[in-house]
Amino acid sequence: SDVSASDNCDDSLETTIISALVPLDCETDGFLQWQQVVWSATDDCGNTGSFTLNILVQDTLPPTLTLTDSIFQGFSSGDTVIVNGCLPFSLPSITVSDNCDPDPTGSISSSAMPLECTPEGFVEWIQTTWTVADHCNNTTEFTLNFLRRDTVPPQLIPQTPNVLGLSSGDTLILPCDSLPPFVPEDFRAVDNCTDSVEVLLSAFLVTFDCEATGFLEKQQFTWIATDDCGLQDFFELVVLFVDTVPPEFIFVPPPDTNQCPGDFVFGDPLVVDCSGFTLTHEDVQVGDGCPAPSTITRIWTATDLCGNTSTASQTVTNIPPPFTLAVIAPPDTSFACHENPQFGAPEIIIECPVGLLELTFVDSPAPGDCSVPFSITRTWTARDQCGNEASDSQTITLGPDTQPPVFDPANPDTLTVDCAAMSSPPLVTDSCGSVSLSFTDSTLMGDCSTGLLIHRIWTATDLCGNAADFPQVLLTGPDTVPPVFTFVPETAFFDCEDSLFFLQATAMDVCTDVEITFTDTVIGVPDCDLGIGWEVRRIWKATDACGNMAFDTSRAIVIPGLFNGNPIAFIHLPADRELACGEMPDFGQALAASICGPVSISYEDSTEPGCMGTRQYIRTWTATDTCGHAVSAVTTLTRPDDTEPPVFSFLPEDKEMPCGAVPQFDNPAALDECSGV
C-alpha cells in the first residue's frame, strides 16, 4: 500500500514487495543498518514493472540517564548534594535507556577534594560523573557534586581504670591521699570526619571548710575533645575529698632520762597528714621534781583540717643525785613450833632529803617436815623519794613437832544425848598445826527401846602423827526417829521396747544403819498396739536397826511411741465388759501420764439402744497434758438382750367351789432378773 501501480491494459495488477536487511558497523560506517525494499507489479500478459528503495538507518540520539531514588528526585546534572557526616554513603541509582541500543555501556568516575572546614561545616567536595555511550558513540554524561558537612561531634571513649565504669557528671568521694592521677590519655576520642582528635584535660579547684562541710575541697575535671569543625564532646567528673584519717606520727622522740638538777629539752615529733594539721602539746608531771625522782610526759596532739586528731607522747624521767639508803634486818632466830615467834623491826639508814617513800616486806616460807624444822624468811625493801632502793632479810626457824595435841580440860567426861547428837566432838588444839579426830565405840548396855550406854574413846592426831586419847561415856535416849530418804528416783519414762529399771534409793538414820527394801505394783493392762501403756509403781521402805520405818514412791511409766515423738498415753483403761442383768453401768477410772507434766482426764458418754432399752454404754476418755497434747480412748459396757422369760414365784393352788358360788382366783407372783413383771 506504500506504492501504486497502473497499466494501460490491465486494470488489476498483482503487486509484490521484497525487503533485504544488512546490519552495519555504526562506528566505521556511520550507520546502524542498510535496508533495500523492491516493489514489483505484473499485468495479465506477464509484463513486470518494479520500484527499488534503499534505506540507511542512523543513530544520532544519545542514551537517556534517569535518577530513580526518591531522595534524588528533582536533581539535574551539575547539581550539588549536601551529605551530613563523613561516613561512606551510597550513590544514587540510575536507569539508562536508548532508542536504538538495548545495552549501552557506561562508567562512573569520581574525584574528591578535602576542604578546610568552612563556616558552613563542609569538609570535602566530591564530584561524581556517570558516562553512558551507545553503539554509535552517542554519549550522555550526568554529574552530581557532593559536599560533606561535619555535624557529628567526636566521642570520648574511656581507656584507663581511672575512668572505666564512670559516667559523665558522676561525683566521687575520695580520701584526700588517694586522688587518681588523671591525665588526658584517660580517654580516646574518635570522630567520623577528623582522623586524629586531641583530648585536653582541665581541672577546677574549690576549697571548703572541712569541719563545717565534711569535705576538704572539690576538684572538677573536664576532658574535652574538639574536631576540625569545632564540634566538641565533654566528660565531666567531680571529686570531693574527705579526710577521715587522723594525722600520723612518723617519728616520736623516745623515752629519755634527765640527771637532776638539769632541765630536759624535749625533741620534736614528725607528723604527716594529707590535709594539713596543727600541733599542740601538754606537759604532765608525776612527782615533785628534783631532787626526788619524777617524770614529765609531753603529750603532742595533731589536729588536721577536718578535726581528726591523734596523740603521741615522750616521757622523761628525772634521776635524782645519789644518796645512801640501807636496811639492817634483825638477826635470824629459832623457836619451837608451839611458840609464837614475832619478826623484829629493821633499822633504816637514809640520806634522801625528801624522806622515805615506802617500806614493804615479803614472807617466803621454806617447807620442812615433822622431823626437819621449817623456816620463814622476811625480806624488807625500802624505797626513798630519791629513787633509791635497799633490802635485807631475817629468817625464823620453827620445829620440829614432837608434842601431841591437847584436849580441852573443859570437855565433859559423861554426856547425855539423844542418838542424833552422838557425834558432837570434844575440843582439841595443837600448837604446830591442824588436828584430825576419830573415835571408837563400845556399847556397854541398853537397847533401842531403853537407850544405850556407850563408851567412846576419842583420838586426836596431828600432822606429824603425834596422838592423844580422851575417853567419854555417852548416855542416849530411845531411838524413835525413822530414817530419812536422801535420794529417791524421779519418775522415769520408757517406750514399749525398753527394759524398765529403777535407780537405787538411799536413806540415812541419825542413830543406826538403814536397810532399804521395795515392793512393785503394776498398774494397767498394756496394749502397745492400741497405744495403751502401763506403770510400775515401786514403794521404797527404809528401816533402821530399831524398826523405825520411812516410805517413798518411784514410778516407771511406759508410753507407746515415746521415742517417735508421742509424749502422752493412757496407762490404765477400764476394760470393755458385759453388765449383769440389773447392774448399773460403772466405768471405773482411767489413768494417763505425760512427759510434759500433770494430765487431766475428761469424758463423754453415749448409748446405743438394744432390745430392752439401752444395750451399750460408751464412754470416750480424753487425756490432756499441760502442754496441750491430747489422746483419746473408748470403754464400752454391754448389756445383753433380755431373752429369758419371767419366772412365777407363786401360783394359787387348785381348789373346789360350791355350786352356785362365784369363782375367786388368788393372785400369782412372778420375778424377772432384768426388769419388772
XYZ file of C-alpha atoms in Angstrom:
677
model
C 0.000 0.000 0.000
C 3.049 2.233 0.183
C 3.227 2.354 -3.742
C 0.664 2.383 -6.528
C 0.916 0.694 -9.995
C -1.031 1.303 -13.246
C -1.198 -0.487 -16.589
C -2.700 0.579 -19.923
C -4.360 -2.725 -20.467
C -4.767 -4.429 -17.152
C -6.849 -2.769 -14.554
C -5.995 -5.284 -11.828
C -2.258 -5.666 -11.307
C -0.627 -8.167 -8.919
C 1.839 -6.329 -6.639
C 4.682 -7.909 -4.522
C 7.286 -6.483 -2.113
C 10.742 -7.836 -1.303
C 12.917 -6.449 1.570
C 16.604 -7.162 2.417
C 18.299 -6.020 5.693
C 22.078 -5.718 6.164
C 23.466 -4.709 9.651
C 26.304 -2.174 9.558
C 29.071 -1.157 11.995
C 27.947 2.231 13.159
C 31.387 3.227 14.435
C 33.057 2.646 10.994
C 30.154 3.070 8.580
C 28.266 5.732 10.355
C 25.027 3.766 10.011
C 23.337 1.133 12.036
C 21.944 -0.859 9.036
C 21.161 -0.837 5.295
C 17.745 -1.971 4.039
C 16.624 -2.394 0.341
C 12.903 -2.672 -0.474
C 11.723 -3.676 -4.057
C 8.084 -3.391 -5.055
C 7.034 -5.311 -8.338
C 3.757 -5.147 -10.382
C 2.838 -7.753 -13.101
C -0.056 -7.469 -15.602
C -2.026 -10.225 -17.185
C 0.438 -10.559 -20.030
C 3.389 -11.090 -17.716
C 4.838 -7.653 -18.203
C 6.605 -6.538 -14.947
C 7.449 -3.155 -13.560
C 9.482 -2.501 -10.295
C 10.428 0.258 -7.789
C 13.506 -0.021 -5.580
C 14.170 1.971 -2.318
C 17.495 1.859 -0.323
C 17.210 2.940 3.379
C 20.248 3.776 5.595
C 19.404 3.871 9.390
C 21.348 6.367 11.512
C 21.546 6.699 15.437
C 22.053 10.303 16.360
C 20.349 10.370 19.798
C 22.442 9.730 22.943
C 21.215 7.455 25.766
C 18.977 8.876 28.479
C 20.009 8.745 32.255
C 17.321 8.938 34.948
C 17.781 9.131 38.811
C 15.445 6.544 40.347
C 15.966 7.139 44.138
C 13.189 9.218 45.596
C 15.574 11.342 47.666
C 17.368 12.409 44.475
C 14.218 13.216 42.513
C 14.433 16.675 41.054
C 18.232 16.792 40.836
C 19.750 17.602 37.442
C 23.220 17.064 36.111
C 25.584 19.536 37.668
C 23.525 19.954 40.868
C 25.150 19.828 44.313
C 24.039 17.371 47.066
C 24.875 18.037 50.758
C 25.816 14.903 52.772
C 25.820 15.158 56.593
C 28.620 13.208 58.228
C 31.742 11.590 56.927
C 30.677 8.001 56.837
C 30.565 6.229 53.434
C 27.333 6.867 51.538
C 25.602 5.116 48.648
C 25.492 6.748 45.217
C 22.039 7.203 43.736
C 20.594 4.519 41.465
C 20.408 5.456 37.763
C 18.478 3.806 34.915
C 19.780 4.098 31.348
C 17.695 3.820 28.146
C 18.499 4.249 24.441
C 16.162 4.244 21.455
C 18.488 2.064 19.388
C 20.916 0.282 21.718
C 19.293 -2.062 24.292
C 22.547 -2.386 26.224
C 24.542 0.823 26.209
C 27.880 0.828 28.087
C 28.696 3.182 30.938
C 31.235 4.190 33.583
C 31.402 6.197 36.805
C 34.235 8.478 37.751
C 34.689 10.419 40.986
C 37.150 12.966 42.224
C 37.395 14.269 45.804
C 38.986 17.365 47.265
C 39.314 17.893 51.040
C 38.278 21.269 52.375
C 39.389 23.206 55.378
C 36.235 23.157 57.459
C 34.187 26.009 56.001
C 31.941 28.210 58.095
C 29.084 26.015 56.921
C 30.929 22.910 58.195
C 31.919 21.474 54.792
C 34.997 19.291 54.950
C 35.117 17.600 51.496
C 33.980 18.184 47.889
C 33.298 15.093 45.748
C 32.305 15.168 42.041
C 30.823 12.027 40.543
C 30.157 11.660 36.776
C 28.176 8.876 35.122
C 29.100 8.451 31.385
C 26.969 6.243 29.041
C 27.564 5.576 25.279
C 25.544 3.604 22.695
C 26.886 1.660 19.651
C 27.320 4.801 17.673
C 29.243 6.563 20.395
C 26.407 8.855 21.155
C 27.364 9.831 24.712
C 25.476 11.215 27.707
C 27.088 12.476 30.935
C 25.388 13.116 34.300
C 27.333 14.871 37.029
C 26.495 15.365 40.757
C 28.599 17.361 43.184
C 28.593 16.122 46.821
C 29.556 18.376 49.752
C 30.281 16.554 53.057
C 29.232 18.513 56.119
C 30.522 17.559 59.627
C 27.552 17.602 62.033
C 28.604 14.874 64.497
C 30.871 15.794 67.439
C 33.710 13.473 68.421
C 33.121 10.775 71.048
C 35.218 10.326 74.203
C 35.891 6.656 74.995
C 37.314 5.650 78.464
C 40.688 3.950 78.231
C 42.187 3.574 81.739
C 40.990 2.098 85.064
C 40.810 5.657 86.419
C 37.588 6.293 84.488
C 36.262 2.895 83.412
C 32.754 2.336 84.742
C 32.119 6.052 85.327
C 29.577 8.287 83.637
C 29.899 11.942 82.786
C 28.561 14.008 85.669
C 29.461 11.425 88.344
C 30.708 12.598 91.737
C 33.419 10.645 93.536
C 34.108 10.933 97.257
C 37.727 10.021 97.889
C 40.194 10.205 100.746
C 42.451 13.181 100.319
C 45.506 10.981 99.821
C 44.034 8.788 97.096
C 43.448 11.057 94.082
C 43.881 9.015 90.896
C 46.494 10.519 88.515
C 44.014 11.831 85.937
C 45.620 12.535 82.517
C 44.256 13.403 79.054
C 45.122 9.870 77.950
C 42.362 8.524 80.231
C 40.125 8.988 77.168
C 40.498 8.364 73.429
C 38.492 10.499 71.000
C 37.021 9.119 67.789
C 35.408 11.239 65.044
C 33.790 10.284 61.763
C 35.348 13.200 59.898
C 38.589 14.075 61.649
C 41.222 11.342 61.736
C 43.010 12.493 64.862
C 41.261 14.427 67.626
C 43.263 15.746 70.555
C 41.905 15.278 74.098
C 42.502 18.091 76.570
C 42.020 17.941 80.366
C 41.107 20.897 82.545
C 40.782 20.981 86.333
C 38.999 23.435 88.611
C 39.589 23.514 92.391
C 37.263 24.788 95.154
C 38.399 24.674 98.812
C 35.869 24.046 101.643
C 35.786 24.406 105.414
C 36.149 20.707 106.240
C 34.801 20.855 109.799
C 31.660 22.673 108.597
C 31.005 20.782 105.354
C 32.766 17.460 105.870
C 34.809 17.995 102.686
C 38.280 19.406 102.198
C 37.922 20.510 98.603
C 36.182 19.878 95.326
C 38.025 19.313 92.051
C 36.144 19.328 88.774
C 37.896 17.515 85.944
C 36.744 18.053 82.340
C 38.050 16.080 79.363
C 37.387 17.930 76.039
C 37.634 16.560 72.502
C 37.307 19.062 69.568
C 37.253 18.078 65.869
C 38.372 20.232 62.935
C 34.938 21.844 62.675
C 34.863 22.828 66.313
C 32.364 20.174 67.352
C 33.099 19.019 70.927
C 32.428 16.193 73.376
C 32.817 16.638 77.138
C 33.262 14.236 80.075
C 32.927 15.862 83.498
C 33.880 14.309 86.810
C 33.583 15.909 90.261
C 35.809 14.646 93.071
C 35.008 15.561 96.680
C 37.909 14.961 99.009
C 37.346 13.855 102.601
C 39.804 13.281 105.398
C 38.726 10.676 107.961
C 42.228 9.535 108.851
C 43.921 11.271 111.771
C 47.419 12.643 111.337
C 50.186 10.064 111.612
C 53.186 10.472 113.856
C 56.045 9.018 111.801
C 58.633 9.886 114.437
C 58.262 10.422 118.182
C 61.281 11.105 120.399
C 61.923 8.008 122.536
C 61.697 7.982 126.353
C 64.736 9.601 127.954
C 66.279 10.428 131.319
C 67.421 13.674 132.858
C 70.037 13.868 135.593
C 68.937 16.275 138.308
C 69.252 19.210 138.685
C 69.474 19.838 134.928
C 66.493 20.771 132.691
C 65.472 18.444 129.887
C 64.874 19.744 126.359
C 62.151 17.810 124.504
C 62.640 16.851 120.859
C 60.183 17.460 118.033
C 57.986 14.750 116.512
C 57.367 14.359 112.781
C 53.747 14.267 111.606
C 52.181 13.732 108.194
C 48.586 14.257 107.060
C 47.013 14.683 103.660
C 45.134 17.862 104.617
C 47.499 19.846 106.773
C 47.465 19.961 110.564
C 48.250 21.903 113.716
C 50.452 20.512 116.508
C 49.981 21.347 120.184
C 51.388 19.809 123.348
C 50.710 19.470 127.078
C 53.219 18.507 129.781
C 52.121 16.224 132.648
C 54.421 15.852 135.647
C 54.245 12.964 138.136
C 56.180 13.594 141.349
C 57.634 16.695 142.953
C 60.583 17.053 140.667
C 64.267 17.155 141.506
C 65.859 16.039 143.724
C 63.098 13.428 144.117
C 62.523 11.119 141.185
C 59.753 12.291 138.886
C 58.562 12.036 135.325
C 57.453 14.620 132.827
C 55.341 13.382 129.921
C 54.876 15.649 126.926
C 51.697 14.751 125.050
C 51.520 16.072 121.498
C 48.134 16.409 119.783
C 47.987 16.698 115.993
C 44.684 18.015 114.589
C 44.065 18.095 110.837
C 41.761 20.434 108.929
C 38.828 18.022 109.307
C 39.140 17.738 113.088
C 40.755 14.290 113.128
C 43.242 14.028 115.969
C 45.980 11.713 117.099
C 48.350 11.854 120.022
C 51.842 10.737 120.872
C 53.990 11.236 123.917
C 57.535 11.254 125.214
C 58.292 10.568 128.869
C 61.399 11.924 130.573
C 62.451 10.531 133.956
C 64.292 12.868 136.308
C 67.067 10.968 138.105
C 67.992 12.435 141.477
C 71.617 12.621 142.645
C 72.882 9.515 144.526
C 72.019 9.302 148.250
C 72.736 6.485 150.713
C 69.861 4.109 151.666
C 70.369 0.959 153.789
C 68.135 -1.633 155.518
C 69.523 -3.588 158.533
C 67.265 -6.561 159.434
C 67.112 -8.224 162.921
C 69.285 -11.352 163.318
C 67.986 -14.817 162.378
C 66.315 -16.737 165.275
C 64.892 -20.224 166.058
C 61.724 -21.185 168.011
C 59.828 -24.288 168.988
C 56.712 -24.789 166.859
C 54.388 -24.284 169.806
C 55.869 -20.860 170.454
C 54.560 -17.756 168.691
C 57.552 -16.083 167.046
C 57.411 -12.414 166.001
C 59.606 -10.665 163.460
C 61.541 -7.638 164.691
C 61.678 -4.219 163.014
C 64.538 -3.346 160.625
C 66.813 -0.313 161.008
C 66.691 2.205 158.119
C 69.648 4.447 157.167
C 68.534 7.213 154.736
C 70.178 10.355 153.289
C 67.495 11.412 150.771
C 66.496 14.955 151.770
C 62.831 14.399 150.940
C 62.487 11.252 153.049
C 61.294 7.652 152.788
C 58.672 6.734 150.230
C 57.716 3.225 151.452
C 58.867 0.176 153.421
C 57.449 -3.200 152.395
C 58.169 -6.836 153.148
C 57.576 -10.241 151.593
C 57.475 -13.524 153.576
C 58.916 -16.622 151.912
C 58.273 -19.926 153.755
C 60.719 -22.812 153.324
C 58.725 -26.015 153.940
C 60.164 -28.762 156.131
C 58.619 -31.913 157.616
C 57.794 -33.253 161.096
C 61.465 -34.124 161.833
C 63.124 -31.211 159.995
C 62.413 -27.616 161.035
C 60.786 -25.252 158.560
C 61.560 -21.575 158.237
C 60.087 -18.256 157.179
C 62.257 -15.536 155.651
C 61.002 -11.944 155.731
C 62.638 -9.590 153.239
C 62.194 -5.865 153.841
C 62.547 -3.433 150.937
C 62.906 0.327 151.480
C 62.450 2.939 148.739
C 63.211 6.619 149.315
C 61.764 9.541 147.396
C 65.061 9.997 145.576
C 64.562 6.684 143.776
C 66.994 4.583 145.804
C 66.124 1.049 146.937
C 67.680 -1.284 149.546
C 66.739 -4.693 151.042
C 67.666 -7.025 153.928
C 66.167 -10.251 155.372
C 65.526 -12.078 158.675
C 64.876 -15.846 158.892
C 62.908 -17.524 161.713
C 63.200 -21.304 162.047
C 60.380 -23.365 163.668
C 60.310 -27.017 164.788
C 60.492 -29.927 164.917
C 56.957 -31.050 166.010
C 57.189 -33.643 168.822
C 54.236 -32.622 171.031
C 50.810 -34.360 170.744
C 47.516 -32.438 170.545
C 45.907 -31.347 173.825
C 42.224 -31.974 174.703
C 40.471 -29.083 176.385
C 40.093 -29.811 180.144
C 36.547 -28.431 179.939
C 35.412 -31.372 177.764
C 32.807 -33.401 179.817
C 33.610 -36.995 180.757
C 29.950 -38.009 180.536
C 27.264 -36.754 178.124
C 23.548 -37.461 178.000
C 22.349 -37.029 174.419
C 19.816 -38.385 172.032
C 21.205 -40.584 169.288
C 21.133 -37.718 166.801
C 23.753 -35.815 168.802
C 26.164 -38.674 169.428
C 28.779 -37.249 167.017
C 29.432 -33.980 168.894
C 33.264 -33.826 169.117
C 35.314 -32.579 172.070
C 37.549 -29.514 171.784
C 41.230 -30.163 170.969
C 44.176 -27.955 169.947
C 47.709 -28.401 168.586
C 50.424 -25.779 168.741
C 52.005 -26.754 165.425
C 49.193 -27.494 163.010
C 45.775 -28.957 162.313
C 44.285 -31.989 164.112
C 42.131 -34.888 162.894
C 39.627 -36.554 165.287
C 38.428 -40.176 165.262
C 36.639 -42.371 167.798
C 35.830 -45.971 168.631
C 32.615 -47.004 170.417
C 31.749 -49.966 172.554
C 28.193 -50.448 173.841
C 28.182 -51.309 177.490
C 24.418 -51.845 177.951
C 20.896 -50.904 176.744
C 18.851 -51.254 173.521
C 16.736 -49.159 171.088
C 13.737 -49.026 173.403
C 15.570 -48.010 176.591
C 18.605 -46.115 175.306
C 22.286 -47.025 175.220
C 25.329 -46.672 177.481
C 28.289 -46.213 175.134
C 31.973 -45.981 175.968
C 33.644 -43.729 173.356
C 37.388 -43.097 173.042
C 38.327 -40.008 171.017
C 41.754 -39.945 169.363
C 43.323 -36.628 168.225
C 46.236 -36.906 165.745
C 48.325 -34.009 164.399
C 50.048 -33.835 161.015
C 53.219 -35.405 162.412
C 51.447 -38.432 163.885
C 51.560 -37.251 167.491
C 48.345 -38.549 169.112
C 46.351 -38.168 172.344
C 43.210 -40.016 173.616
C 40.175 -38.786 175.513
C 37.593 -41.269 176.971
C 33.944 -40.295 177.209
C 30.726 -42.018 178.381
C 27.566 -41.347 176.304
C 24.037 -41.955 177.589
C 21.374 -41.939 174.829
C 17.576 -41.937 174.880
C 15.342 -44.371 172.923
C 15.560 -44.292 169.084
C 12.075 -43.325 167.799
C 13.115 -41.283 164.754
C 12.605 -43.017 161.387
C 15.259 -42.873 158.660
C 15.209 -40.103 156.050
C 15.442 -40.801 152.326
C 18.394 -38.923 150.834
C 17.658 -39.985 147.250
C 14.507 -41.342 145.622
C 14.479 -41.863 141.824
C 12.194 -39.489 139.995
C 9.504 -40.688 137.621
C 11.139 -42.288 134.564
C 9.534 -42.763 131.138
C 10.106 -45.683 128.759
C 8.901 -46.936 125.373
C 7.335 -50.359 124.806
C 10.581 -51.996 123.654
C 12.623 -50.694 126.611
C 13.665 -52.681 129.665
C 12.317 -50.956 132.761
C 14.713 -50.217 135.600
C 14.906 -48.099 138.772
C 17.895 -46.325 140.229
C 18.650 -47.340 143.823
C 17.115 -45.198 146.540
C 19.292 -44.198 149.506
C 18.426 -43.255 153.089
C 20.204 -42.338 156.309
C 19.455 -42.586 160.002
C 20.989 -40.480 162.731
C 21.347 -43.440 165.083
C 21.808 -46.748 163.262
C 22.328 -48.339 159.880
C 19.406 -48.447 157.422
C 18.016 -51.347 155.371
C 16.137 -50.453 152.146
C 13.553 -52.803 150.583
C 10.806 -52.303 147.997
C 7.617 -53.756 146.512
C 6.467 -53.239 142.898
C 2.880 -52.879 141.700
C 1.906 -52.986 138.015
C -0.915 -50.600 137.133
C -2.825 -51.051 133.901
C -3.063 -53.733 131.234
C -0.617 -52.796 128.461
C -1.592 -52.911 124.812
C 1.128 -51.164 122.787
C -0.664 -51.911 119.506
C -3.583 -49.773 120.704
C -1.291 -47.148 122.271
C -2.108 -48.160 125.876
C 0.878 -48.059 128.242
C 1.324 -49.087 131.850
C 3.006 -48.088 135.079
C 5.213 -49.889 137.567
C 4.938 -48.225 140.971
C 7.766 -49.021 143.401
C 7.194 -48.454 147.146
C 10.522 -47.977 148.926
C 10.783 -48.865 152.636
C 13.738 -47.707 154.769
C 14.064 -49.478 158.171
C 16.638 -48.652 160.862
C 18.003 -51.091 163.443
C 15.280 -50.124 165.911
C 12.430 -50.852 163.479
C 11.612 -47.239 162.641
C 10.401 -47.067 159.027
C 10.028 -44.473 156.265
C 8.323 -44.872 152.871
C 8.588 -43.187 149.472
C 7.479 -43.946 145.931
C 9.088 -44.067 142.471
C 7.259 -44.534 139.169
C 8.306 -46.092 135.852
C 5.812 -45.247 133.098
C 5.656 -46.825 129.635
C 4.335 -44.531 126.852
C 3.969 -46.290 123.468
C 5.764 -44.391 120.701
C 7.657 -42.205 123.166
C 10.860 -42.185 121.137
C 8.922 -41.472 117.937
C 7.609 -38.208 119.368
C 4.478 -39.308 121.267
C 4.519 -37.638 124.716
C 1.222 -38.886 126.248
C -0.686 -42.169 126.681
C -3.274 -43.908 128.820
C -1.558 -46.196 131.331
C -4.803 -47.749 132.615
C -8.038 -48.001 130.640
C -11.123 -49.698 132.126
C -11.779 -52.837 130.086
C -14.861 -53.434 127.962
C -17.241 -55.780 129.804
C -20.775 -57.149 129.863
C -23.210 -55.950 132.528
C -25.221 -58.379 134.560
C -28.971 -58.046 134.421
C -29.998 -55.184 136.632
C -26.435 -53.953 137.136
C -25.999 -50.175 136.832
C -23.168 -49.043 134.476
C -19.933 -48.270 136.345
C -16.957 -47.450 134.093
C -14.322 -47.067 136.794
C -11.475 -44.557 136.324
C -8.908 -44.218 133.518
C -5.314 -43.177 134.236
C -2.926 -41.350 131.875
C 0.593 -39.949 132.010
C 2.717 -37.473 130.016
C 6.356 -36.441 129.953
C 5.058 -32.858 129.806
C 3.549 -32.751 133.307
C 0.229 -33.409 135.039
C -2.661 -34.838 132.998
C -6.363 -34.014 133.282
C -8.927 -36.611 132.137
C -12.397 -35.776 130.823
C -15.009 -37.989 129.176
C -18.222 -38.012 127.133
C -20.889 -40.740 127.381
C -23.178 -42.067 124.667
C -25.566 -45.026 124.333
C -26.816 -47.372 121.605
C -30.315 -48.832 122.047
C -30.896 -52.584 122.178
C -33.834 -54.882 122.576
C -34.760 -53.894 126.135
C -33.946 -50.218 126.373
C -30.258 -49.398 126.483
C -27.891 -52.066 125.212
C -24.423 -50.403 125.020
C -22.927 -47.658 127.191
C -19.928 -45.957 125.509
C -17.518 -43.645 127.351
C -14.883 -41.711 125.332
C -11.986 -40.709 127.551
C -9.748 -37.716 126.658
C -6.439 -37.111 128.466
C -4.792 -33.653 128.064
C -1.414 -32.599 129.487
C -0.233 -29.107 130.410
C 1.481 -28.699 127.021
C -1.784 -29.221 125.135
C -1.064 -32.766 123.924
C -4.170 -34.969 123.987
C -5.080 -38.624 123.463
C -8.467 -40.399 123.415
C -9.691 -43.951 124.106
C -13.050 -45.728 124.474
C -14.555 -48.093 127.081
C -17.772 -49.948 126.190
C -20.168 -51.609 128.670
C -22.647 -54.028 127.031
C -26.000 -55.035 128.490
C -27.111 -58.345 126.864
C -30.578 -58.676 125.320
C -33.278 -59.860 127.764
C -34.193 -63.290 126.292
C -35.247 -65.147 129.465
C -38.984 -65.080 130.377
C -40.156 -64.184 133.884
C -40.476 -66.996 136.447
C -43.611 -67.480 138.581
C -42.581 -67.390 142.152
C -46.140 -68.166 143.397
C -49.182 -69.825 141.766
C -52.554 -70.168 143.564
C -53.416 -73.734 144.366
C -56.312 -75.541 142.676
C -59.491 -75.501 144.785
C -63.143 -76.592 144.697
C -66.074 -74.105 144.787
C -69.658 -74.829 145.976
C -72.185 -74.957 143.246
C -73.531 -71.540 142.549
C -70.530 -69.767 144.115
C -68.708 -67.036 142.162
C -65.153 -68.229 141.344
C -62.443 -66.235 143.104
C -58.825 -66.644 141.907
C -55.884 -65.710 144.105
C -53.149 -63.549 142.537
C -49.911 -65.245 141.458
C -46.417 -63.695 141.856
C -43.609 -63.584 139.247
C -39.963 -62.467 139.111
C -37.584 -61.349 136.269
C -33.844 -60.796 136.672
C -33.695 -57.942 134.197
C -36.918 -55.975 134.560
C -40.199 -55.672 136.366
C -43.181 -58.023 135.724
